[in-house]
């Protein structure tokens, strides 16, 4: 099950579970659409995989399986790939 991380790892923008602006890769690295498309051109800076729209979990399912509250930020500056 997806963690549904609460923020963009680049700019720290809030990305609530119902956000259509959230993008993820296969490892669930999470970015807002602006950073995913503009800064990283659709490729995850951490693993190199593609960034796609994150699915939205229905509100009734969030009651049993809530979104993560753990904020994750990249160690490398946003314009650089992780080492």
XYZ file of C-alpha atoms in Angstrom:
83
model
C 0.000 0.000 0.000
C 1.276 3.482 -0.849
C 2.478 5.620 2.036
C 0.989 8.811 0.506
C 3.761 11.060 1.767
C 2.573 14.519 2.819
C 5.036 16.768 0.993
C 7.206 17.413 -2.038
C 10.740 16.178 -1.357
C 12.123 19.152 -3.296
C 10.200 22.291 -2.269
C 8.378 20.881 0.812
C 4.975 21.879 -0.610
C 2.079 20.186 1.177
C 0.562 17.324 -0.819
C -2.565 16.078 0.951
C -3.800 12.562 0.119
C -6.371 13.931 -2.350
C -3.897 16.142 -4.236
C -3.917 15.817 -8.022
C -0.537 17.621 -7.967
C 1.409 14.741 -6.353
C 3.854 12.733 -8.476
C 5.628 9.515 -7.426
C 8.158 7.029 -8.758
C 8.229 3.277 -8.214
C 9.988 3.803 -4.840
C 7.349 6.349 -3.747
C 9.685 9.322 -3.923
C 7.139 12.141 -3.886
C 7.214 15.502 -5.648
C 4.726 18.186 -6.618
C 3.857 18.472 -10.311
C 5.796 21.741 -10.631
C 9.061 20.206 -9.372
C 8.489 16.852 -11.114
C 7.899 18.456 -14.501
C 9.872 21.697 -14.275
C 12.927 20.799 -12.192
C 13.275 17.079 -12.892
C 11.601 16.821 -16.329
C 9.532 13.781 -15.342
C 12.415 11.671 -14.011
C 12.987 10.876 -10.351
C 16.236 12.519 -9.221
C 16.769 9.733 -6.668
C 16.356 6.581 -8.769
C 16.039 7.785 -12.370
C 12.577 6.246 -12.842
C 9.627 8.102 -14.289
C 7.388 10.277 -12.134
C 3.653 9.689 -12.545
C 0.480 11.030 -10.962
C -0.025 9.569 -7.494
C -3.331 7.718 -7.115
C -5.897 9.282 -4.803
C -7.067 7.001 -1.998
C -10.823 7.339 -1.415
C -11.681 9.249 1.768
C -13.436 6.263 3.365
C -10.304 4.131 2.847
C -8.130 6.794 4.517
C -9.972 6.103 7.771
C -8.601 2.550 7.883
C -5.333 3.237 6.028
C -4.306 6.865 6.719
C -1.679 8.732 4.756
C 1.822 9.090 6.151
C 2.635 12.143 8.262
C 6.415 11.707 7.897
C 7.883 14.533 5.842
C 10.797 13.589 3.580
C 13.240 16.089 2.057
C 16.069 15.352 -0.350
C 19.628 15.539 0.977
C 20.903 16.864 -2.388
C 19.857 20.294 -3.663
C 16.723 20.134 -5.789
C 18.393 20.677 -9.141
C 20.865 17.812 -8.643
C 20.588 14.051 -8.849
C 21.315 12.107 -5.657
C 24.813 10.583 -5.540
